[in-house]
Structures are given as C-alpha cells and as structure tokens.
Short mmCIF file of C-alpha atoms and ligand atoms in Angstrom, two decimals:
data_model
loop_
_atom_site.label_atom_id
_atom_site.label_comp_id
_atom_site.label_asym_id
_atom_site.label_seq_id
_atom_site.Cartn_x
_atom_site.Cartn_y
_atom_site.Cartn_z
CA MET A 25 13.03 9.82 21.46
CA SER A 26 11.30 13.50 20.29
CA GLU A 27 8.56 13.16 17.01
CA ALA A 28 10.96 14.33 16.08
CA GLU A 29 13.66 11.81 15.79
CA ARG A 30 10.38 8.03 15.60
CA GLU A 31 12.17 5.84 14.69
CA LEU A 32 10.96 1.86 13.60
CA SER A 33 12.73 -0.88 12.27
CA TRP A 34 12.04 -3.71 10.35
CA ARG A 35 13.54 -7.39 10.12
CA HIS A 36 14.05 -9.20 7.43
CA GLU A 37 16.16 -11.90 5.66
CA ARG A 38 18.85 -9.42 4.12
CA GLY A 39 19.02 -7.53 7.27
CA SER A 40 16.54 -4.69 8.86
CA THR A 41 15.26 -1.78 7.17
CA ARG A 42 14.88 1.40 9.15
CA LEU A 43 11.79 3.74 8.83
CA LEU A 44 12.83 6.95 9.60
CA LEU A 45 8.60 8.96 10.71
CA GLY A 46 7.69 12.35 10.69
CA SER A 47 7.08 15.85 9.01
CA GLY A 48 10.16 16.60 7.58
CA ALA A 49 11.86 12.61 7.74
CA PHE A 50 12.93 12.90 4.40
CA GLU A 51 15.58 15.51 5.01
CA ARG A 52 16.72 14.05 8.20
CA LEU A 53 17.19 10.71 6.00
CA LEU A 54 19.15 12.33 2.73
CA ALA A 55 21.35 14.83 5.59
CA GLU A 56 22.03 11.04 7.45
CA ARG A 57 22.60 9.55 3.58
CA SER A 58 24.67 12.72 2.45
CA ARG A 59 27.30 11.93 5.10
CA HIS A 60 27.82 8.74 3.87
CA LEU A 61 27.35 8.80 0.51
CA ASP A 62 30.77 9.48 -2.07
CA ARG A 63 28.68 8.91 -4.76
CA ALA A 64 26.21 11.25 -6.19
CA PRO A 65 22.57 8.59 -5.85
CA LEU A 66 19.92 8.76 -8.71
CA LEU A 67 16.83 10.07 -7.70
CA LEU A 68 13.57 8.61 -9.15
CA VAL A 69 10.92 10.89 -8.66
CA ASP A 70 7.02 10.50 -9.75
CA GLU A 71 5.95 13.41 -11.54
CA SER A 72 3.34 14.72 -9.76
CA VAL A 73 5.76 15.13 -6.74
CA LEU A 74 8.44 16.37 -8.74
CA GLU A 75 5.99 19.20 -10.34
CA GLY A 76 4.15 19.64 -6.46
CA HIS A 77 7.88 19.79 -4.82
CA ARG A 78 10.16 20.83 -7.16
CA GLU A 79 12.41 23.26 -4.72
CA ARG A 80 12.38 20.45 -1.58
CA ILE A 81 14.03 17.64 -4.09
CA ASP A 82 16.62 20.06 -6.30
CA SER A 83 17.19 20.99 -2.53
CA ILE A 84 18.37 18.19 -1.29
CA ALA A 85 19.77 16.41 -5.24
CA GLY A 86 22.31 19.44 -4.76
CA THR A 87 23.48 18.26 -1.40
CA TRP A 88 25.84 15.83 -3.92
CA SER A 89 27.38 17.20 -7.20
CA GLY A 90 26.22 14.81 -10.01
CA ALA A 91 23.26 13.59 -8.93
CA ALA A 92 20.12 12.93 -11.31
CA VAL A 93 16.90 13.49 -10.74
CA VAL A 94 14.77 11.05 -13.39
CA ALA A 95 11.47 12.27 -13.25
CA VAL A 96 8.57 8.63 -12.99
CA PRO A 97 5.53 8.69 -14.94
CA GLY A 98 2.81 8.71 -11.95
CA GLY A 99 0.62 5.63 -11.28
CA GLU A 100 0.74 2.33 -13.42
CA ARG A 101 2.30 3.60 -16.50
CA ALA A 102 5.73 3.32 -14.12
CA LYS A 103 5.56 0.15 -13.75
CA CYS A 104 6.20 -1.73 -17.73
CA PHE A 105 9.16 -2.66 -19.33
CA ALA A 106 9.58 0.52 -21.11
CA GLU A 107 10.40 2.76 -18.32
CA LEU A 108 12.51 -0.19 -16.39
CA GLU A 109 14.84 0.10 -19.16
CA ARG A 110 14.43 3.40 -18.90
CA VAL A 111 15.64 3.31 -15.27
CA LEU A 112 18.74 0.91 -15.94
CA GLU A 113 19.83 3.17 -18.60
CA ALA A 114 19.51 5.85 -16.63
CA CYS A 115 22.03 4.00 -14.08
CA ALA A 116 24.43 2.90 -16.73
CA GLU A 117 24.52 6.13 -17.71
CA ARG A 118 25.67 7.72 -13.83
CA LYS A 119 27.78 4.21 -13.53
CA LEU A 120 26.37 3.97 -10.97
CA PRO A 121 28.29 2.09 -9.27
CA ARG A 122 27.67 -1.62 -6.69
CA ASP A 123 28.00 0.47 -3.85
CA GLY A 124 25.32 3.27 -5.01
CA VAL A 125 22.05 3.66 -3.98
CA LEU A 126 18.72 4.82 -6.21
CA ILE A 127 16.50 6.71 -4.25
CA ALA A 128 12.34 6.48 -5.19
CA ILE A 129 10.23 9.34 -4.49
CA GLY A 130 7.14 8.69 -5.05
CA GLY A 131 3.84 6.37 -5.14
CA GLY A 132 3.38 2.60 -4.96
CA ALA A 133 3.83 2.61 -8.53
CA CYS A 134 7.42 4.54 -8.37
CA THR A 135 8.61 2.69 -5.14
CA ASP A 136 7.78 -0.50 -6.99
CA LEU A 137 9.89 -0.14 -10.52
CA ALA A 138 12.30 1.81 -8.51
CA GLY A 139 12.76 -1.02 -5.95
CA LEU A 140 13.45 -3.71 -9.27
CA ALA A 141 15.51 -1.80 -11.44
CA ALA A 142 17.45 -1.61 -7.70
CA ALA A 143 17.38 -5.26 -7.74
CA LEU A 144 18.54 -6.05 -10.89
CA TRP A 145 21.41 -3.13 -11.18
CA MET A 146 24.26 -4.89 -11.19
CA ARG A 147 22.25 -7.66 -9.27
CA GLY A 148 21.07 -5.85 -6.88
CA VAL A 149 22.00 -1.77 -5.30
CA ALA A 150 20.69 -0.52 -2.34
CA TRP A 151 17.69 1.72 -2.81
CA LEU A 152 15.63 4.15 0.10
CA ALA A 153 12.23 4.52 -0.22
CA VAL A 154 10.06 7.66 0.17
CA PRO A 155 6.01 6.97 -0.48
CA THR A 156 4.58 9.93 -0.60
CA THR A 157 0.51 8.20 -1.33
CA LEU A 158 -0.90 7.73 1.48
CA LEU A 159 -0.88 4.11 0.48
CA ALA A 160 2.49 3.76 -0.24
CA LEU A 161 3.35 5.34 3.25
CA VAL A 162 1.58 2.87 5.59
CA ASP A 163 1.36 -0.51 2.75
CA ALA A 164 4.22 -0.38 0.15
CA SER A 165 6.98 0.68 2.26
CA VAL A 166 6.96 -2.83 4.74
CA GLY A 167 7.41 -6.49 2.55
CA GLY A 168 10.61 -5.75 0.41
CA LYS A 169 7.86 -6.39 -2.81
CA THR A 170 8.77 -5.01 -6.00
CA ALA A 171 7.36 -5.40 -9.21
CA ILE A 172 6.19 -4.06 -12.82
CA ASN A 173 3.12 -5.51 -14.97
CA LEU A 174 3.08 -7.75 -18.00
CA GLY A 175 0.74 -5.65 -20.05
CA ALA A 176 -2.63 -5.56 -18.20
CA ALA A 177 -1.34 -8.32 -15.67
CA LYS A 178 -0.90 -6.95 -12.42
CA ASN A 179 3.23 -7.57 -11.03
CA LEU A 180 3.61 -10.57 -12.93
CA VAL A 181 7.31 -9.09 -13.22
CA GLY A 182 9.22 -8.77 -9.71
CA THR A 183 11.34 -10.16 -6.61
CA PHE A 184 11.85 -9.10 -3.18
CA HIS A 185 14.60 -6.59 -3.03
CA ALA A 186 13.50 -4.41 1.03
CA PRO A 187 14.34 -1.08 0.52
CA GLN A 188 17.90 -0.40 3.17
CA GLN A 189 15.54 2.76 4.59
CA VAL A 190 12.86 4.87 4.17
CA ALA A 191 11.27 7.75 5.51
CA LEU A 192 7.81 7.72 5.83
CA ASP A 193 7.11 11.78 5.80
CA PRO A 194 3.30 12.07 5.79
CA SER A 195 4.19 16.28 3.97
CA PHE A 196 4.20 15.27 0.99
CA LEU A 197 0.16 13.84 1.45
CA VAL A 198 -0.24 17.89 1.34
CA THR A 199 -0.35 17.67 -2.55
CA LEU A 200 -2.05 14.12 -2.76
CA PRO A 201 -5.53 14.17 -4.93
CA ARG A 202 -8.17 13.48 -2.03
CA ALA A 203 -9.49 10.63 -3.81
CA GLU A 204 -6.51 9.07 -3.13
CA LEU A 205 -6.20 9.72 0.63
CA ARG A 206 -9.83 8.12 0.67
CA SER A 207 -8.45 5.47 -0.87
CA GLY A 208 -5.66 4.80 1.32
CA LEU A 209 -7.44 5.18 4.05
CA ALA A 210 -8.93 2.04 3.10
CA GLU A 211 -5.40 0.23 3.56
CA VAL A 212 -5.65 1.83 7.33
CA VAL A 213 -9.02 0.20 8.13
CA LYS A 214 -7.77 -2.77 7.13
CA ALA A 215 -4.32 -2.68 9.24
CA ALA A 216 -6.76 -1.92 12.07
CA LEU A 217 -8.44 -4.32 11.63
CA LEU A 218 -6.20 -6.75 11.73
CA SER A 219 -4.49 -4.98 15.29
CA ALA A 220 -5.23 -6.87 18.74
CA ASP A 221 -5.01 -2.94 20.45
CA ASP A 222 -7.07 0.22 20.62
CA SER A 223 -6.33 1.10 16.71
CA PHE A 224 -9.27 0.63 15.26
CA ALA A 225 -11.21 2.26 18.18
CA GLU A 226 -8.84 5.15 17.83
CA LEU A 227 -9.65 5.66 14.34
CA GLU A 228 -13.46 6.26 15.06
CA ARG A 229 -11.98 8.78 16.75
CA PHE A 230 -9.82 10.54 14.11
CA ASP A 231 -10.83 12.83 11.31
CA PRO A 232 -8.88 12.89 7.89
CA GLU A 233 -9.61 16.15 7.61
CA THR A 234 -7.27 16.99 10.23
CA GLU A 235 -3.99 18.53 9.32
CA LEU A 236 -1.84 16.05 7.43
CA ARG A 237 1.38 17.18 9.41
CA SER A 238 -0.32 16.84 12.77
CA SER A 239 0.60 14.13 14.66
CA ARG A 240 -2.41 12.29 14.61
CA TRP A 241 -2.07 11.79 11.09
CA LEU A 242 1.37 10.19 12.24
CA GLU A 243 0.11 8.48 14.88
CA VAL A 244 -2.53 6.77 12.35
CA ILE A 245 0.55 5.75 9.75
CA GLU A 246 2.62 4.37 12.20
CA ARG A 247 -0.08 2.17 13.49
CA ALA A 248 -0.98 0.80 10.50
CA VAL A 249 3.04 0.76 9.92
CA ARG A 250 3.70 -1.23 12.47
CA LEU A 251 1.69 -3.73 12.32
CA LYS A 252 2.15 -4.41 9.16
CA ILE A 253 6.02 -5.27 10.11
CA ALA A 254 4.22 -7.48 12.61
CA VAL A 255 2.48 -9.23 10.51
CA VAL A 256 5.14 -9.41 7.95
CA GLU A 257 8.49 -9.89 10.27
CA SER A 258 6.30 -13.31 11.34
CA ASP A 259 6.34 -14.32 7.39
CA GLU A 260 8.34 -13.10 4.75
CA ARG A 261 6.98 -15.42 2.25
CA GLU A 262 3.27 -14.87 1.82
CA SER A 263 2.94 -18.24 2.27
CA GLY A 264 1.28 -18.04 6.38
CA PRO A 265 0.12 -15.70 8.61
CA ARG A 266 1.52 -12.91 5.98
CA ARG A 267 -1.89 -13.49 3.86
CA ALA A 268 -4.07 -11.79 6.43
CA LEU A 269 -2.88 -8.87 4.78
CA ASN A 270 -5.20 -9.87 2.29
CA LEU A 271 -8.47 -9.36 3.67
CA GLY A 272 -10.87 -7.78 1.85
CA HIS A 273 -8.57 -7.71 -0.95
CA THR A 274 -10.09 -10.94 -3.02
CA LEU A 275 -13.04 -9.30 -4.31
CA ALA A 276 -11.31 -6.10 -4.56
CA HIS A 277 -8.97 -7.87 -7.33
CA GLY A 278 -12.46 -9.25 -8.88
CA LEU A 279 -13.78 -5.56 -8.85
CA GLU A 280 -10.87 -3.87 -10.07
CA GLN A 281 -10.75 -6.68 -12.94
CA GLU A 282 -14.04 -6.46 -13.87
CA ARG A 283 -13.82 -2.23 -13.97
CA GLY A 284 -10.48 -2.14 -15.85
CA PHE A 285 -7.25 -1.53 -14.47
CA GLY A 286 -7.06 2.09 -12.89
CA ALA A 287 -11.15 2.50 -13.40
CA LEU A 288 -11.82 2.12 -9.78
CA ARG A 289 -9.72 3.21 -7.14
CA HIS A 290 -7.15 -0.45 -5.16
CA GLY A 291 -8.74 1.47 -2.01
CA ASP A 292 -12.06 1.79 -2.37
CA ALA A 293 -12.65 -1.85 -4.55
CA VAL A 294 -10.85 -2.59 -0.69
CA ALA A 295 -13.74 -0.68 0.60
CA ILE A 296 -16.42 -3.02 -1.01
CA GLY A 297 -13.77 -6.08 -0.12
CA LEU A 298 -14.16 -5.63 3.89
CA VAL A 299 -17.45 -4.94 3.85
CA ALA A 300 -18.22 -8.45 1.82
CA ALA A 301 -15.27 -10.02 4.35
CA CYS A 302 -17.79 -8.66 7.30
CA ASP A 303 -20.66 -9.92 5.78
CA PHE A 304 -19.38 -13.33 5.42
CA ALA A 305 -17.79 -13.37 8.74
CA VAL A 306 -20.71 -12.33 10.68
CA ALA A 307 -22.63 -15.68 8.23
CA ARG A 308 -20.27 -17.63 10.26
CA GLY A 309 -20.38 -16.47 13.57
CA LEU A 310 -16.48 -15.23 13.26
CA PHE A 311 -17.69 -11.12 13.63
CA THR A 312 -21.04 -9.84 15.16
CA PRO A 313 -23.28 -7.50 13.24
CA ALA A 314 -22.73 -4.66 15.92
CA GLN A 315 -19.00 -4.95 14.96
CA ARG A 316 -19.84 -4.78 11.13
CA ALA A 317 -22.14 -2.47 11.70
CA ARG A 318 -18.97 -0.15 13.49
CA VAL A 319 -16.81 -1.48 10.19
CA VAL A 320 -19.25 -0.11 8.03
CA ALA A 321 -20.21 3.26 9.68
CA LEU A 322 -16.61 4.25 9.68
CA LEU A 323 -15.61 3.67 5.97
CA ALA A 324 -18.75 5.28 5.41
CA ARG A 325 -17.67 8.40 7.04
CA PHE A 326 -13.82 7.86 5.74
CA GLY A 327 -15.97 8.89 1.96
CA LEU A 328 -15.24 5.09 0.88
CA PRO A 329 -17.22 3.04 -1.05
CA LEU A 330 -19.93 0.51 0.62
CA SER A 331 -21.35 -1.51 -2.30
CA PRO A 332 -20.13 -1.83 -6.53
CA PRO A 333 -20.87 -0.13 -9.03
CA ARG A 334 -24.77 -0.11 -10.12
CA ASP A 335 -23.52 -1.46 -13.71
CA LEU A 336 -21.88 -3.95 -12.05
CA ASP A 337 -21.51 -7.13 -15.30
CA VAL A 338 -21.38 -9.85 -11.89
CA SER A 339 -20.57 -12.50 -13.92
CA ALA A 340 -17.71 -10.69 -14.95
CA VAL A 341 -16.89 -10.47 -11.21
CA LEU A 342 -17.14 -13.71 -11.05
CA ARG A 343 -14.71 -15.03 -13.96
CA ALA A 344 -12.03 -13.55 -12.28
CA LEU A 345 -12.64 -14.62 -8.44
CA LEU A 346 -12.57 -17.93 -10.50
CA LEU A 347 -9.83 -17.35 -12.67
CA ASP A 348 -7.73 -16.26 -9.34
CA LYS A 349 -5.52 -18.01 -7.44
CA LYS A 350 -7.26 -18.43 -4.37
CA ILE A 351 -9.97 -20.72 -5.90
CA GLU A 352 -9.65 -24.18 -4.94
CA GLY A 353 -12.31 -27.17 -6.17
CA GLY A 354 -15.17 -24.61 -6.83
CA ARG A 355 -14.88 -22.38 -3.12
CA LEU A 356 -12.87 -19.59 -2.83
CA ARG A 357 -10.11 -19.50 0.14
CA TYR A 358 -11.38 -16.76 1.76
CA VAL A 359 -9.99 -14.37 4.85
CA LEU A 360 -11.96 -12.93 7.45
CA PRO A 361 -12.26 -10.88 10.62
CA ARG A 362 -12.74 -12.38 13.34
CA GLY A 363 -13.21 -10.34 16.63
CA LEU A 364 -12.96 -6.87 17.43
CA PRO A 365 -10.04 -5.43 17.73
CA ALA A 366 -8.02 -8.97 16.37
CA ALA A 367 -7.02 -11.79 19.29
CA ALA A 368 -3.47 -10.96 18.39
CA PRO A 369 -1.96 -9.09 15.25
CA GLY A 370 -2.61 -10.55 12.13
CA ALA A 371 -4.96 -13.42 13.85
CA VAL A 372 -8.27 -13.18 11.07
CA ALA A 373 -9.97 -16.48 9.53
CA PHE A 374 -8.86 -18.39 6.76
CA VAL A 375 -11.69 -20.23 5.24
CA GLU A 376 -12.51 -22.44 2.23
CA ASP A 377 -16.00 -22.84 2.21
CA VAL A 378 -16.99 -19.14 0.40
CA SER A 379 -18.51 -20.44 -2.12
CA ALA A 380 -19.09 -18.46 -5.71
CA ALA A 381 -22.61 -18.11 -5.47
CA GLU A 382 -22.55 -16.96 -1.90
CA VAL A 383 -20.23 -14.02 -3.40
CA GLU A 384 -22.89 -13.83 -6.23
CA ARG A 385 -25.44 -14.02 -4.02
CA TRP A 386 -23.54 -10.67 -1.93
CA LEU A 387 -23.36 -8.35 -4.73
CA TYR A 388 -26.77 -8.63 -6.22
CA SER A 389 -27.97 -7.86 -2.31
CA SER A 390 -25.48 -4.83 -2.00
CA ILE A 391 -25.85 -3.29 -5.14
CA GLU A 392 -29.63 -3.53 -4.80
CA SER A 393 -29.70 -2.40 -1.40
CA SER A 394 -27.80 0.74 -2.46
CA SER A 395 -29.92 1.53 -4.79
CA SER A 396 -32.50 1.59 -2.62
CA VAL A 397 -31.05 3.75 0.16
CA SER A 398 -30.35 5.94 -2.89
CA GLN A 399 -34.10 6.46 -4.23
N1 LIG B 420 5.12 -2.98 -2.76
C1 LIG B 420 4.18 -3.10 -1.94
O1 LIG B 420 4.34 -4.46 -1.27
C2 LIG B 420 2.64 -2.67 -2.47
C3 LIG B 420 1.50 -2.57 -1.78
C4 LIG B 420 0.86 -1.98 -2.19
C5 LIG B 420 0.71 -1.33 -3.39
N2 LIG B 420 1.28 -1.44 -4.29
C6 LIG B 420 1.28 -0.68 -5.65
O2 LIG B 420 1.54 0.78 -5.68
C7 LIG B 420 0.87 0.64 -6.04
C8 LIG B 420 0.27 1.87 -6.52
O3 LIG B 420 0.10 2.74 -5.52
P1 LIG B 420 -0.43 4.32 -5.07
O4 LIG B 420 -1.47 3.72 -4.91
O5 LIG B 420 0.24 4.56 -3.82
O6 LIG B 420 0.00 5.24 -6.02
P2 LIG B 420 0.14 5.49 -7.51
O7 LIG B 420 1.60 5.36 -7.39
O8 LIG B 420 -0.43 4.70 -8.61
O9 LIG B 420 0.39 7.13 -7.85
C9 LIG B 420 -0.91 7.98 -7.87
C10 LIG B 420 -1.10 8.91 -8.35
O10 LIG B 420 -1.05 10.00 -6.69
C11 LIG B 420 0.81 10.41 -7.52
N3 LIG B 420 0.98 11.25 -6.70
C12 LIG B 420 1.70 10.08 -5.71
N4 LIG B 420 2.24 10.83 -4.91
C13 LIG B 420 2.25 12.27 -5.06
C14 LIG B 420 1.39 13.18 -3.96
N5 LIG B 420 2.54 13.41 -2.63
N6 LIG B 420 1.24 14.47 -4.56
C15 LIG B 420 0.40 14.72 -5.54
N7 LIG B 420 0.16 13.48 -6.44
C16 LIG B 420 1.18 12.46 -5.66
C17 LIG B 420 1.27 9.57 -8.97
O11 LIG B 420 1.20 10.91 -9.56
C18 LIG B 420 -0.32 9.57 -9.63
O12 LIG B 420 -1.10 9.86 -10.27
C19 LIG B 420 0.32 -0.06 -7.28
O13 LIG B 420 0.83 -0.70 -8.18
C20 LIG B 420 0.02 -1.76 -6.93
O14 LIG B 420 1.08 -2.79 -6.98
C21 LIG B 420 2.12 -2.22 -3.85
ZN1 LIG B 421 -4.42 -3.00 -1.10
#
C-alpha cells in the first residue's frame, strides 16, 4: 500500500471505524464519501481551522450543494450545552436525516462536541472525524468517547459514539500553535511508554522540527494510534486494561485542577505526571533509574515541563487527588510504567499503594530541584 493510501481500522461493539492516514487523507475520505452521500453533510469546523484552511474546507463543502459549514469556538468553549444546542439546531435547520452525516474538523474539543451531537440527533447519526491537533490525532481519534463539560467539571456529560471514519491528516498541523504541538507530544511519549515495540527508541531518534508533512511525522502518529487501538480493542468500556491509558494522568488532573482548567496545557500536565509515575515506578523496582532517565531526557528534548510550577499550591493538588474517584481508603490507584519497552501493548502496573504523602513529597522535591537547577 502506498503512503498515500495508508489506513488502519479499529473494531468496537458497534462495528468498526476506518482511519485513513496521510497528507491529503481529508480530501481522500471526503471524495470517497461524496460518491455515496446524496444528502449534504453538516460540517462543524473549529474556528481557527476554518481561518487557517478556509480554501481547503470551502472546496470540500462545495462538493455538495447545500452543505453547511458551522464554525465552532476553539478549545473548551466548544464543550458546553449552548454549543451543543446550536449544533443540534443547525441539524434541525438543515433537516439532517437519520442517514445524514456530521463531519467534525478540529481539535479534541470540537470532535468531542460533534460526536455527542451525532449521538443525540435522531438518537444517533453517523459522524466523521478530522482531527487537527496532535492530541486529537493520536488520542481523541480513537476510543469513541464524546462529551461536554458541566460548568467546570470536565467531560461529565457524554456517551460512547465512535466516528464511522477518521481522516488522520497531519497537514492540518502546519497552523497549530507550537505550544499545542508540544503538548500533544506528551501523549505521543505516553503511547510509546505503553508500546511493546521500538516506538520509544524511534521517538528518541525523532526530531519534532521535522517537516509536518513528512513521513517521519506520519510514522510517529501512526505508532501512537496503533497503540491506542490495541489497548482500546482489548477493553472497550475502560474496566480493565484501558486504564493503562491513564499513565501520567492521575497527577496531571490534580495539577490541571489546581491551576484552573485551561491555565496549564493538558500535555504539559501529563509530562509532569509521567515523570512522577516513573519515579514511583523506580521506587517499587518496576522501572530502572536508567529507564527513568531516558523518559526525562526525551520529555526535556521535546520542550515539555518536568516539574510543577514553583507557585503550586501543593495542598490544593492533594485535595483534588483525594476527591478524585481513583482514591480508595486514602491510597491512590496509580498506573505505573513497567519496563521499557513494555512487555506487551499497555502492560503497566496498577498499584494501590501510592499514598498522598508520597505524592506530596514528590511535588515538594520536584519543585525544589527545578528551582535549584535554574538558579
Ligand atoms: N474523546 C477522547 O477520547 C478525548 C481524548 C483526549 C482529549 N479529549 C478532549 O480533547 C480536548 C482537547 O483537545 P485538543 O488538545 O485537541 O485541542 P482543542 O480542541 O482544545 O484546541 C486547542 C486550540 O487549538 C486550536 N486549533 C485546533 N486545530 C488547529 C489547527 N490545525 N491550527 C490552528 N489552530 C488549531 C483550537 O481553535 C484551540 O484554540 C479536551 O476537551 C479533552 O477532554 C478527548
Ligand atoms: Zn490525556
């Protein structure tokens, strides 16, 4: 199969999702759909993507007469009831039929909103995802989770509704702010840590400055997506092995909450969470100091933070962790890396003996060591 025709598939309880991969996968997917779709689809497009790629999107929308393009606010502002209602009203206005299609072109926030709207409209219509951030390409594109927020509470209102098809087209990344790209790299590192092949070693040889349309980037994205597919296929509803994907996320969620949502990028929080998870794994003999050093060096080379901000309110982080559902009897349920590479895709250690005091000590010593390094 030539690079231009690469595709993956992910099997789930409702059938399977086809993922087309490559520069131009967006056009390839939509050209294919236009042959089979009589009714015009509704395109939900992230406002920044619409601004940066208007010609491309207009040209696709022009394939169907009467196709509607609805701009969706960037980031978390998309994930609220008001936006959900606006999208559903657009479906009503266009009389989107039961066999109609929603197409979401944007970051994870836009695809989360679109997926939920597609699940609700007429009790469920098909939708296609065109992720345009690195995080959405490697993470939100697979798994079928859709959600909006309830006030400040993230992802409380949602359901599983997998897209029918996904275009993994890295050429959208050319307009993505660098900080967003860096943040996405944290999820790529997480996926490599969960991989049983040479993904991590490959990342150590990868230069993120490489041209975004190059096959090197495609390969990095494809490896992370393959890993997520392998883990998700083994556990669709997150009862067991899928929890491995939470690697680095327990502390990340606490840090995001302490900062206030949006103040700390998700990937930056995950990078700090990965360092903590490596340290806790070393303390339990699951990971060697040398393996930990490789992870830290890679995160640092990608420009990701390794320790929390100096003005962190440590007790607020601990309060957030203790309120989180991962707590049981004062101990945190924690996902720790085990070996590098992992013995099998998603093979991590699930431990229940990380105490709040251990996390507290880690936070203080991490802040202290980062302060002394930069003095
Ligand atoms: N469903 C899932 O499985 C899943 C997985 C991971 C994350 N998420 C969700 O994804 C959301 C985060 O998504 P995200 O990090 O992809 O970003 P995002 O959707 O929050 O967008 C971040 C910013 O990038 C802009 N943007 C997006 N694509 C762009 C492009 N190509 N060029 C220029 N600007 C662009 C947006 O306008 C926004 O300002 C969170 O709400 C999270 O809960 C969902
Ligand atoms: Zn994440």
